[in-house]
Amino acid sequence: MLRSITDLSVANCDELLHNLKNFTHWQYDKSDLNPWIPVLNRFDDVLATADVSDELLLHVLRVTGIILENCTSRQIYNSVEHLVRLLASCNWDVLIGVLSVIYYLVGRIGLHKNTAAHGRADLSQKLFYLSQGFGRPSDSLSMLRYIKDDTNNTLPASGGHLHFEYTPDAETGEGRQTTARTALVVLEVEDVYKLDSPADKITDDLIQQHSISKEMRFPLLCRVRLAKTFRTVEARHKAVWVRLYALACFLPCHPDARLLTAYFQSEPDIVQEVLELLRHPGEVPEDIEVLALHVLTSFAHDGSRHLSLVPSLGADVHHGLFSSLLRQLESNRAPSWVEALLALVASIVHGTTAASSAGIHASILTAILGLLQDHNPSRLNANILGLKILEALVTNGSNSVVTIMRDSSGFQKLTERFTIEVNRTASLEPSGELYTRRSLIRGLMRPMSVDIHTHELTNIRRVMEGPLPDAMKTIFSRVPTFGATIYYHATSLLADLLNEDPTCIPTQCETGLIPGFLDSLFRELPPATDALVALVSALSAICLHQTGLAMVIQRDPLPAILNLFTAPTHLRSLRDDTPTLMGTAVEELLRLYPTLKPQGIAACSMLLSRLLELGHTLPAPAIGTPTVSAAASTAVTSSSAAAVPSASAPASVSASDVPYCSNCGTT
């Protein structure tokens, strides 16, 4: 990853273009945006250059979208002013690229922090104009009608005409009378698409000829651009792309309330117009359907429109459009279409209550369980999105959700897929596929942990007799491959299973699951904030049976756990309340199982001796400096990060390499 950052951040324009062409997909783990600041600064230079080639500009926008899609901390991206300026481009591909970047900033589900694009008045105003319809208001020229091949000349000719309402300037050119600013003027120009001049040249000429305020240049340019697309179906498709993208960004970017009201007053049927694009599969290009789903998702996130969207989608009936879309999840639809639909489903699930939407949730759950049977590698991201929805349903679902999970063997299906993915992941080298499959495994484990508590004892016993213990044993034996989050999830899952049915502990001691977990405690454990307590919880669950207690006494894992308090790699994860919680958990373990007290007291004595040793070796703090523990924490953590870069997480870029960051505004 560092090599990619270096190649992109220091290259000249020709080298940059070559490197960007080779940057076709994300091949790293989920990252923070900070390491990519040098690259974004280089891109900022390109975006700010007026005479840059369209080819380089398009690749910069494409790769920017890839980076934003796969990174957190998007709020530090600070090139929005250039994106706003590029919305006046006459190249439709550039417009689409700019809007896609804006969509990653404001329209993505899960982005909780505002970015530089949120609440920006000039951006909201331009999205307002880009979201407006085609032709004259009286033409009823819907998007569905606009994208069809007009071989029979069924489109109204006015679609290629310019219809623009404006208030002229008070000062006019020589030979023209002065017009009051309150008088509304309608400008009509027929067959604009037949004019040879580019849209921006036509716009500037009209401003000069008709005393149009320069403040109205952008809305006039938008109408001229639309009229010029009337000639070919390809151009009309791009115009619909731009309108849908602008709509998907308009609501999430927090526009002014008056602007929002004005839009829905001028476009009262916009929701039905978007839904119409989804009611004709086969007639509408799939990429346009994807954008239509993005628009509906942005509407569903708006609280004032969520309630009206659900009945419009037919989500509250069994044979409506929503049910039809859900049935297509298991078809051969493109991954982008499936992911867009799942984003819409997620917004509906999070915006409705279990009591009022039991039927909706039941149909969604059935569709998600069916989707999980698709093992196509191209559907991995869709599976991850589906599991997030499943987790929300299982966590907050109604009795009908629990019933469907039980009747459809939902837990068994989750464990089967979990076992398959663990076996696939165990042999992978660090790569984009490894990181994606890790995310899938994490997504499988979360609803499994919740669903355990809704199963009867016989079902838990049947699960523990299946392939699940072997999969968990693989995780415990290959911690570096699976990473910290999966390891601690597996530890919590082990504790939940043993707490639900302690009678299976002797069997799991014989199969090697419990010995495998205990052995993992003596290896180098990965740091993870708020997860270390799970280790003690798992020990407590193992001790519920005399066989497990005897094995814990024999292995004596408490010294290994308490040694984490002095391990340099765990200093950062032991901040806040974690030491207190771990100490309380250890105290509770020794109270419940007195036979462990001798080993526990010996382990605590060893920890105190180690702390005393560290206290003698560390230099005393000067007056006015941080305490010894804080200084040691910072020093050791920094040196560890610099000396041993993680294979699963991107290394950070030194602050000295970035003297000033235009993408966060700091030195």
mmCIF file of C-alpha atoms in Angstrom, residues 104-404:
data_model
loop_
_atom_site.group_PDB
_atom_site.id
_atom_site.type_symbol
_atom_site.label_atom_id
_atom_site.label_comp_id
_atom_site.label_asym_id
_atom_site.label_seq_id
_atom_site.Cartn_x
_atom_site.Cartn_y
_atom_site.Cartn_z
ATOM 1 C CA TYR A 104 -19.286 8.633 -1.646
ATOM 2 C CA LEU A 105 -18.995 11.695 0.598
ATOM 3 C CA VAL A 106 -22.676 12.264 1.408
ATOM 4 C CA GLY A 107 -24.760 9.354 0.192
ATOM 5 C CA ARG A 108 -23.107 6.249 1.601
ATOM 6 C CA ILE A 109 -24.835 4.290 4.356
ATOM 7 C CA GLY A 110 -22.827 4.139 7.559
ATOM 8 C CA LEU A 111 -21.144 7.539 7.149
ATOM 9 C CA HIS A 112 -22.144 9.188 10.429
ATOM 10 C CA LYS A 113 -19.816 12.195 10.415
ATOM 11 C CA ASN A 114 -20.450 15.198 8.223
ATOM 12 C CA THR A 115 -17.966 15.872 5.452
ATOM 13 C CA ALA A 116 -16.996 19.102 3.713
ATOM 14 C CA ALA A 117 -19.830 18.416 1.248
ATOM 15 C CA HIS A 118 -22.579 18.455 3.887
ATOM 16 C CA GLY A 119 -24.481 21.691 4.374
ATOM 17 C CA ARG A 120 -22.630 23.459 1.575
ATOM 18 C CA ALA A 121 -25.047 25.966 -0.008
ATOM 19 C CA ASP A 122 -23.362 26.227 -3.430
ATOM 20 C CA LEU A 123 -23.306 22.438 -3.791
ATOM 21 C CA SER A 124 -26.937 22.045 -2.716
ATOM 22 C CA GLN A 125 -27.987 24.745 -5.184
ATOM 23 C CA LYS A 126 -26.243 23.038 -8.097
ATOM 24 C CA LEU A 127 -27.607 19.617 -7.164
ATOM 25 C CA PHE A 128 -31.056 21.217 -7.111
ATOM 26 C CA TYR A 129 -30.715 22.308 -10.745
ATOM 27 C CA LEU A 130 -29.082 19.032 -11.846
ATOM 28 C CA SER A 131 -32.014 17.088 -10.341
ATOM 29 C CA GLN A 132 -34.674 18.831 -12.411
ATOM 30 C CA GLY A 133 -36.602 17.107 -15.186
ATOM 31 C CA PHE A 134 -36.427 17.171 -18.964
ATOM 32 C CA GLY A 135 -38.243 19.325 -21.491
ATOM 33 C CA ARG A 136 -41.061 21.713 -20.620
ATOM 34 C CA PRO A 137 -43.064 21.226 -17.425
ATOM 35 C CA SER A 138 -46.117 20.408 -19.548
ATOM 36 C CA ASP A 139 -44.380 17.653 -21.550
ATOM 37 C CA SER A 140 -44.472 14.989 -18.798
ATOM 38 C CA LEU A 141 -41.211 13.642 -20.191
ATOM 39 C CA SER A 142 -40.316 11.001 -17.599
ATOM 40 C CA MET A 143 -36.898 9.406 -17.233
ATOM 41 C CA LEU A 144 -38.253 6.066 -18.447
ATOM 42 C CA ARG A 145 -39.527 7.662 -21.609
ATOM 43 C CA TYR A 146 -36.352 9.713 -22.067
ATOM 44 C CA ILE A 147 -33.976 6.724 -22.107
ATOM 45 C CA LYS A 148 -35.887 4.658 -24.658
ATOM 46 C CA ASP A 149 -34.631 4.380 -28.209
ATOM 47 C CA ASP A 150 -36.764 6.865 -30.149
ATOM 48 C CA THR A 151 -36.677 5.133 -33.525
ATOM 49 C CA ASN A 152 -40.356 5.946 -34.117
ATOM 50 C CA ASN A 153 -39.984 9.624 -33.150
ATOM 51 C CA THR A 154 -42.395 9.321 -30.231
ATOM 52 C CA LEU A 155 -40.540 11.807 -28.034
ATOM 53 C CA PRO A 156 -41.964 15.332 -28.136
ATOM 54 C CA ALA A 157 -39.821 17.703 -30.186
ATOM 55 C CA SER A 158 -39.853 20.123 -27.274
ATOM 56 C CA GLY A 159 -37.386 17.809 -25.522
ATOM 57 C CA GLY A 160 -34.703 19.314 -27.746
ATOM 58 C CA HIS A 161 -35.889 22.870 -27.167
ATOM 59 C CA LEU A 162 -34.647 25.233 -24.500
ATOM 60 C CA HIS A 163 -37.311 26.427 -22.069
ATOM 61 C CA PHE A 164 -35.874 28.729 -19.416
ATOM 62 C CA GLU A 165 -37.632 31.114 -17.062
ATOM 63 C CA TYR A 166 -35.645 33.969 -15.587
ATOM 64 C CA THR A 167 -35.734 37.531 -14.339
ATOM 65 C CA PRO A 168 -33.563 39.802 -16.530
ATOM 66 C CA ASP A 169 -31.001 42.271 -15.216
ATOM 67 C CA ALA A 170 -32.176 45.834 -14.663
ATOM 68 C CA GLU A 171 -29.294 47.127 -16.775
ATOM 69 C CA THR A 172 -29.541 46.060 -20.404
ATOM 70 C CA GLY A 173 -27.484 46.485 -23.523
ATOM 71 C CA GLU A 174 -27.709 49.386 -25.950
ATOM 72 C CA GLY A 175 -30.985 49.651 -27.825
ATOM 73 C CA ARG A 176 -32.980 47.572 -25.315
ATOM 74 C CA GLN A 177 -35.471 48.827 -22.815
ATOM 75 C CA THR A 178 -34.885 48.480 -19.087
ATOM 76 C CA THR A 179 -36.904 45.677 -17.540
ATOM 77 C CA ALA A 180 -37.877 45.452 -13.888
ATOM 78 C CA ARG A 181 -36.353 42.541 -12.004
ATOM 79 C CA THR A 182 -39.785 41.386 -10.897
ATOM 80 C CA ALA A 183 -40.922 40.612 -14.441
ATOM 81 C CA LEU A 184 -40.523 36.935 -15.298
ATOM 82 C CA VAL A 185 -39.314 36.205 -18.831
ATOM 83 C CA VAL A 186 -39.559 32.872 -20.649
ATOM 84 C CA LEU A 187 -36.722 32.112 -23.048
ATOM 85 C CA GLU A 188 -37.511 29.630 -25.816
ATOM 86 C CA VAL A 189 -34.901 28.310 -28.255
ATOM 87 C CA GLU A 190 -35.918 25.506 -30.599
ATOM 88 C CA ASP A 191 -33.749 22.543 -31.659
ATOM 89 C CA VAL A 192 -30.772 23.367 -29.462
ATOM 90 C CA TYR A 193 -29.336 19.914 -30.162
ATOM 91 C CA LYS A 194 -28.819 20.932 -33.792
ATOM 92 C CA LEU A 195 -26.451 23.774 -32.849
ATOM 93 C CA ASP A 196 -22.759 23.031 -33.410
ATOM 94 C CA SER A 197 -21.449 25.200 -30.570
ATOM 95 C CA PRO A 198 -20.729 23.556 -27.208
ATOM 96 C CA ALA A 199 -23.203 24.043 -24.382
ATOM 97 C CA ASP A 200 -21.073 26.536 -22.453
ATOM 98 C CA LYS A 201 -20.608 28.731 -25.561
ATOM 99 C CA ILE A 202 -24.360 28.708 -26.243
ATOM 100 C CA THR A 203 -25.013 29.587 -22.600
ATOM 101 C CA ASP A 204 -22.635 32.568 -22.619
ATOM 102 C CA ASP A 205 -24.132 33.865 -25.884
ATOM 103 C CA LEU A 206 -27.656 33.680 -24.467
ATOM 104 C CA ILE A 207 -26.582 35.531 -21.329
ATOM 105 C CA GLN A 208 -25.224 38.361 -23.483
ATOM 106 C CA GLN A 209 -28.205 38.483 -25.825
ATOM 107 C CA HIS A 210 -30.988 38.333 -23.242
ATOM 108 C CA SER A 211 -29.612 40.221 -20.243
ATOM 109 C CA ILE A 212 -29.567 37.150 -18.034
ATOM 110 C CA SER A 213 -27.873 37.521 -14.679
ATOM 111 C CA LYS A 214 -24.597 35.661 -14.366
ATOM 112 C CA GLU A 215 -25.986 34.152 -11.178
ATOM 113 C CA MET A 216 -28.341 32.209 -13.437
ATOM 114 C CA ARG A 217 -25.563 30.855 -15.637
ATOM 115 C CA PHE A 218 -25.480 27.405 -14.041
ATOM 116 C CA PRO A 219 -29.248 26.695 -14.245
ATOM 117 C CA LEU A 220 -29.230 27.948 -17.840
ATOM 118 C CA LEU A 221 -26.234 25.757 -18.639
ATOM 119 C CA CYS A 222 -28.069 22.744 -17.181
ATOM 120 C CA ARG A 223 -31.071 23.338 -19.473
ATOM 121 C CA VAL A 224 -28.841 23.829 -22.527
ATOM 122 C CA ARG A 225 -26.902 20.634 -21.775
ATOM 123 C CA LEU A 226 -30.127 18.652 -21.457
ATOM 124 C CA ALA A 227 -31.497 20.009 -24.718
ATOM 125 C CA LYS A 228 -28.301 19.029 -26.526
ATOM 126 C CA THR A 229 -28.601 15.411 -25.340
ATOM 127 C CA PHE A 230 -31.841 15.009 -27.285
ATOM 128 C CA ARG A 231 -29.995 13.878 -30.415
ATOM 129 C CA THR A 232 -28.883 10.362 -29.345
ATOM 130 C CA VAL A 233 -30.065 7.716 -26.896
ATOM 131 C CA GLU A 234 -26.522 7.402 -25.495
ATOM 132 C CA ALA A 235 -26.479 11.083 -24.564
ATOM 133 C CA ARG A 236 -29.956 10.817 -23.024
ATOM 134 C CA HIS A 237 -28.786 7.873 -20.922
ATOM 135 C CA LYS A 238 -25.932 9.984 -19.532
ATOM 136 C CA ALA A 239 -28.338 12.818 -18.794
ATOM 137 C CA VAL A 240 -30.511 10.433 -16.772
ATOM 138 C CA TRP A 241 -27.376 9.166 -15.007
ATOM 139 C CA VAL A 242 -26.524 12.715 -13.957
ATOM 140 C CA ARG A 243 -30.045 13.485 -12.764
ATOM 141 C CA LEU A 244 -30.263 10.318 -10.675
ATOM 142 C CA TYR A 245 -26.806 10.804 -9.188
ATOM 143 C CA ALA A 246 -27.683 14.404 -8.305
ATOM 144 C CA LEU A 247 -30.928 13.237 -6.681
ATOM 145 C CA ALA A 248 -29.071 10.593 -4.656
ATOM 146 C CA CYS A 249 -26.764 13.343 -3.329
ATOM 147 C CA PHE A 250 -29.323 16.136 -2.925
ATOM 148 C CA LEU A 251 -31.165 14.979 0.200
ATOM 149 C CA PRO A 252 -28.153 13.608 2.134
ATOM 150 C CA CYS A 253 -26.104 16.795 1.659
ATOM 151 C CA HIS A 254 -28.498 18.651 4.037
ATOM 152 C CA PRO A 255 -29.921 21.316 1.711
ATOM 153 C CA ASP A 256 -31.753 24.375 2.959
ATOM 154 C CA ALA A 257 -35.359 23.584 3.916
ATOM 155 C CA ARG A 258 -36.732 26.167 1.462
ATOM 156 C CA LEU A 259 -34.692 24.651 -1.366
ATOM 157 C CA LEU A 260 -35.932 21.186 -0.470
ATOM 158 C CA THR A 261 -39.548 22.354 -0.397
ATOM 159 C CA ALA A 262 -39.135 24.141 -3.722
ATOM 160 C CA TYR A 263 -37.802 20.982 -5.364
ATOM 161 C CA PHE A 264 -40.646 18.699 -4.292
ATOM 162 C CA GLN A 265 -43.179 21.352 -5.240
ATOM 163 C CA SER A 266 -41.702 21.528 -8.738
ATOM 164 C CA GLU A 267 -41.285 17.729 -8.986
ATOM 165 C CA PRO A 268 -44.243 16.267 -7.035
ATOM 166 C CA ASP A 269 -44.122 12.906 -8.859
ATOM 167 C CA ILE A 270 -40.390 12.303 -8.577
ATOM 168 C CA VAL A 271 -40.742 9.196 -6.366
ATOM 169 C CA GLN A 272 -43.153 7.541 -8.794
ATOM 170 C CA GLU A 273 -40.907 8.526 -11.694
ATOM 171 C CA VAL A 274 -37.958 6.776 -10.046
ATOM 172 C CA LEU A 275 -40.061 3.726 -9.137
ATOM 173 C CA GLU A 276 -41.161 3.517 -12.769
ATOM 174 C CA LEU A 277 -37.556 2.764 -13.729
ATOM 175 C CA LEU A 278 -37.674 -0.373 -11.552
ATOM 176 C CA ARG A 279 -41.028 -1.661 -12.784
ATOM 177 C CA HIS A 280 -39.765 -2.486 -16.280
ATOM 178 C CA PRO A 281 -36.880 -4.990 -15.952
ATOM 179 C CA GLY A 282 -35.222 -5.597 -19.278
ATOM 180 C CA GLU A 283 -36.317 -2.251 -20.699
ATOM 181 C CA VAL A 284 -34.115 -0.111 -18.449
ATOM 182 C CA PRO A 285 -30.301 -0.488 -18.399
ATOM 183 C CA GLU A 286 -29.130 -2.096 -15.192
ATOM 184 C CA ASP A 287 -26.755 0.746 -14.329
ATOM 185 C CA ILE A 288 -29.698 3.180 -14.369
ATOM 186 C CA GLU A 289 -31.682 0.820 -12.125
ATOM 187 C CA VAL A 290 -28.739 0.872 -9.684
ATOM 188 C CA LEU A 291 -28.871 4.660 -9.521
ATOM 189 C CA ALA A 292 -32.646 4.573 -9.064
ATOM 190 C CA LEU A 293 -32.118 2.311 -6.032
ATOM 191 C CA HIS A 294 -29.550 4.781 -4.669
ATOM 192 C CA VAL A 295 -32.114 7.580 -4.988
ATOM 193 C CA LEU A 296 -34.750 5.579 -3.115
ATOM 194 C CA THR A 297 -32.189 4.819 -0.399
ATOM 195 C CA SER A 298 -31.507 8.513 0.111
ATOM 196 C CA PHE A 299 -35.278 9.120 0.311
ATOM 197 C CA ALA A 300 -35.649 6.297 2.840
ATOM 198 C CA HIS A 301 -33.012 7.898 5.072
ATOM 199 C CA ASP A 302 -35.022 11.117 5.171
ATOM 200 C CA GLY A 303 -37.379 10.751 8.120
ATOM 201 C CA SER A 304 -40.157 12.860 6.616
ATOM 202 C CA ARG A 305 -40.303 10.708 3.467
ATOM 203 C CA HIS A 306 -39.596 7.256 4.848
ATOM 204 C CA LEU A 307 -43.180 6.510 5.886
ATOM 205 C CA SER A 308 -44.592 7.482 2.489
ATOM 206 C CA LEU A 309 -41.900 5.549 0.600
ATOM 207 C CA VAL A 310 -42.748 2.168 2.174
ATOM 208 C CA PRO A 311 -46.312 1.994 0.745
ATOM 209 C CA SER A 312 -45.129 3.497 -2.562
ATOM 210 C CA LEU A 313 -42.651 0.616 -2.871
ATOM 211 C CA GLY A 314 -45.362 -1.864 -1.982
ATOM 212 C CA ALA A 315 -43.196 -3.078 0.895
ATOM 213 C CA ASP A 316 -46.264 -3.639 3.089
ATOM 214 C CA VAL A 317 -47.919 -6.109 0.687
ATOM 215 C CA HIS A 318 -46.797 -9.548 -0.462
ATOM 216 C CA HIS A 319 -47.007 -8.948 -4.201
ATOM 217 C CA GLY A 320 -45.758 -5.396 -4.530
ATOM 218 C CA LEU A 321 -42.678 -4.008 -6.250
ATOM 219 C CA PHE A 322 -40.551 -4.511 -3.147
ATOM 220 C CA SER A 323 -41.258 -8.248 -3.017
ATOM 221 C CA SER A 324 -40.501 -8.499 -6.719
ATOM 222 C CA LEU A 325 -37.133 -6.836 -6.172
ATOM 223 C CA LEU A 326 -36.304 -9.131 -3.241
ATOM 224 C CA ARG A 327 -36.970 -12.210 -5.370
ATOM 225 C CA GLN A 328 -34.328 -10.991 -7.812
ATOM 226 C CA LEU A 329 -31.594 -11.152 -5.153
ATOM 227 C CA GLU A 330 -31.018 -14.802 -6.050
ATOM 228 C CA SER A 331 -31.017 -14.165 -9.800
ATOM 229 C CA ASN A 332 -27.981 -13.431 -11.964
ATOM 230 C CA ARG A 333 -28.210 -9.701 -11.380
ATOM 231 C CA ALA A 334 -24.958 -7.722 -11.377
ATOM 232 C CA PRO A 335 -23.254 -7.398 -7.963
ATOM 233 C CA SER A 336 -23.678 -3.605 -8.048
ATOM 234 C CA TRP A 337 -27.455 -4.016 -8.489
ATOM 235 C CA VAL A 338 -27.695 -6.488 -5.607
ATOM 236 C CA GLU A 339 -25.624 -4.231 -3.321
ATOM 237 C CA ALA A 340 -27.750 -1.195 -4.207
ATOM 238 C CA LEU A 341 -30.949 -3.091 -3.400
ATOM 239 C CA LEU A 342 -29.501 -4.292 -0.093
ATOM 240 C CA ALA A 343 -28.603 -0.701 0.797
ATOM 241 C CA LEU A 344 -32.270 0.212 0.243
ATOM 242 C CA VAL A 345 -33.406 -2.776 2.298
ATOM 243 C CA ALA A 346 -31.074 -1.743 5.135
ATOM 244 C CA SER A 347 -32.512 1.772 5.193
ATOM 245 C CA ILE A 348 -36.056 0.350 5.362
ATOM 246 C CA VAL A 349 -35.132 -2.076 8.162
ATOM 247 C CA HIS A 350 -33.483 0.646 10.249
ATOM 248 C CA GLY A 351 -36.397 3.030 9.707
ATOM 249 C CA THR A 352 -39.265 0.723 10.640
ATOM 250 C CA THR A 353 -40.208 -0.855 13.945
ATOM 251 C CA ALA A 354 -40.578 -4.579 14.460
ATOM 252 C CA ALA A 355 -44.155 -4.194 15.682
ATOM 253 C CA SER A 356 -45.366 -2.321 12.603
ATOM 254 C CA SER A 357 -43.334 -4.211 10.021
ATOM 255 C CA ALA A 358 -43.379 -7.883 10.958
ATOM 256 C CA GLY A 359 -44.439 -8.871 7.442
ATOM 257 C CA ILE A 360 -41.789 -6.692 5.816
ATOM 258 C CA HIS A 361 -39.048 -8.079 8.035
ATOM 259 C CA ALA A 362 -40.154 -11.659 7.416
ATOM 260 C CA SER A 363 -39.917 -11.307 3.626
ATOM 261 C CA ILE A 364 -36.522 -9.591 3.936
ATOM 262 C CA LEU A 365 -35.195 -12.317 6.229
ATOM 263 C CA THR A 366 -36.245 -15.062 3.838
ATOM 264 C CA ALA A 367 -34.525 -13.285 0.940
ATOM 265 C CA ILE A 368 -31.303 -12.697 2.931
ATOM 266 C CA LEU A 369 -31.052 -16.350 3.965
ATOM 267 C CA GLY A 370 -31.448 -17.330 0.328
ATOM 268 C CA LEU A 371 -28.741 -14.871 -0.714
ATOM 269 C CA LEU A 372 -26.275 -16.445 1.721
ATOM 270 C CA GLN A 373 -26.440 -19.673 -0.267
ATOM 271 C CA ASP A 374 -24.736 -17.892 -3.183
ATOM 272 C CA HIS A 375 -20.981 -18.526 -2.856
ATOM 273 C CA ASN A 376 -19.992 -16.635 -5.991
ATOM 274 C CA PRO A 377 -16.866 -14.548 -5.175
ATOM 275 C CA SER A 378 -18.433 -11.559 -6.930
ATOM 276 C CA ARG A 379 -21.237 -11.625 -4.328
ATOM 277 C CA LEU A 380 -18.985 -11.363 -1.260
ATOM 278 C CA ASN A 381 -19.764 -7.685 -0.645
ATOM 279 C CA ALA A 382 -23.466 -8.397 -1.138
ATOM 280 C CA ASN A 383 -23.253 -11.203 1.424
ATOM 281 C CA ILE A 384 -21.602 -8.807 3.896
ATOM 282 C CA LEU A 385 -24.363 -6.219 3.411
ATOM 283 C CA GLY A 386 -27.007 -8.913 3.775
ATOM 284 C CA LEU A 387 -25.487 -10.094 7.061
ATOM 285 C CA LYS A 388 -25.620 -6.559 8.485
ATOM 286 C CA ILE A 389 -29.341 -6.510 7.696
ATOM 287 C CA LEU A 390 -29.750 -9.974 9.210
ATOM 288 C CA GLU A 391 -27.995 -8.857 12.385
ATOM 289 C CA ALA A 392 -30.365 -5.890 12.716
ATOM 290 C CA LEU A 393 -33.380 -8.153 12.192
ATOM 291 C CA VAL A 394 -32.246 -10.788 14.689
ATOM 292 C CA THR A 395 -31.261 -8.189 17.287
ATOM 293 C CA ASN A 396 -34.405 -6.068 17.114
ATOM 294 C CA GLY A 397 -36.782 -8.380 15.285
ATOM 295 C CA SER A 398 -40.266 -9.502 16.238
ATOM 296 C CA ASN A 399 -41.413 -12.976 17.207
ATOM 297 C CA SER A 400 -42.031 -13.684 13.522
ATOM 298 C CA VAL A 401 -38.332 -13.164 12.794
ATOM 299 C CA VAL A 402 -37.367 -15.648 15.506
ATOM 300 C CA THR A 403 -39.898 -18.118 14.151
ATOM 301 C CA ILE A 404 -38.620 -17.822 10.577
#
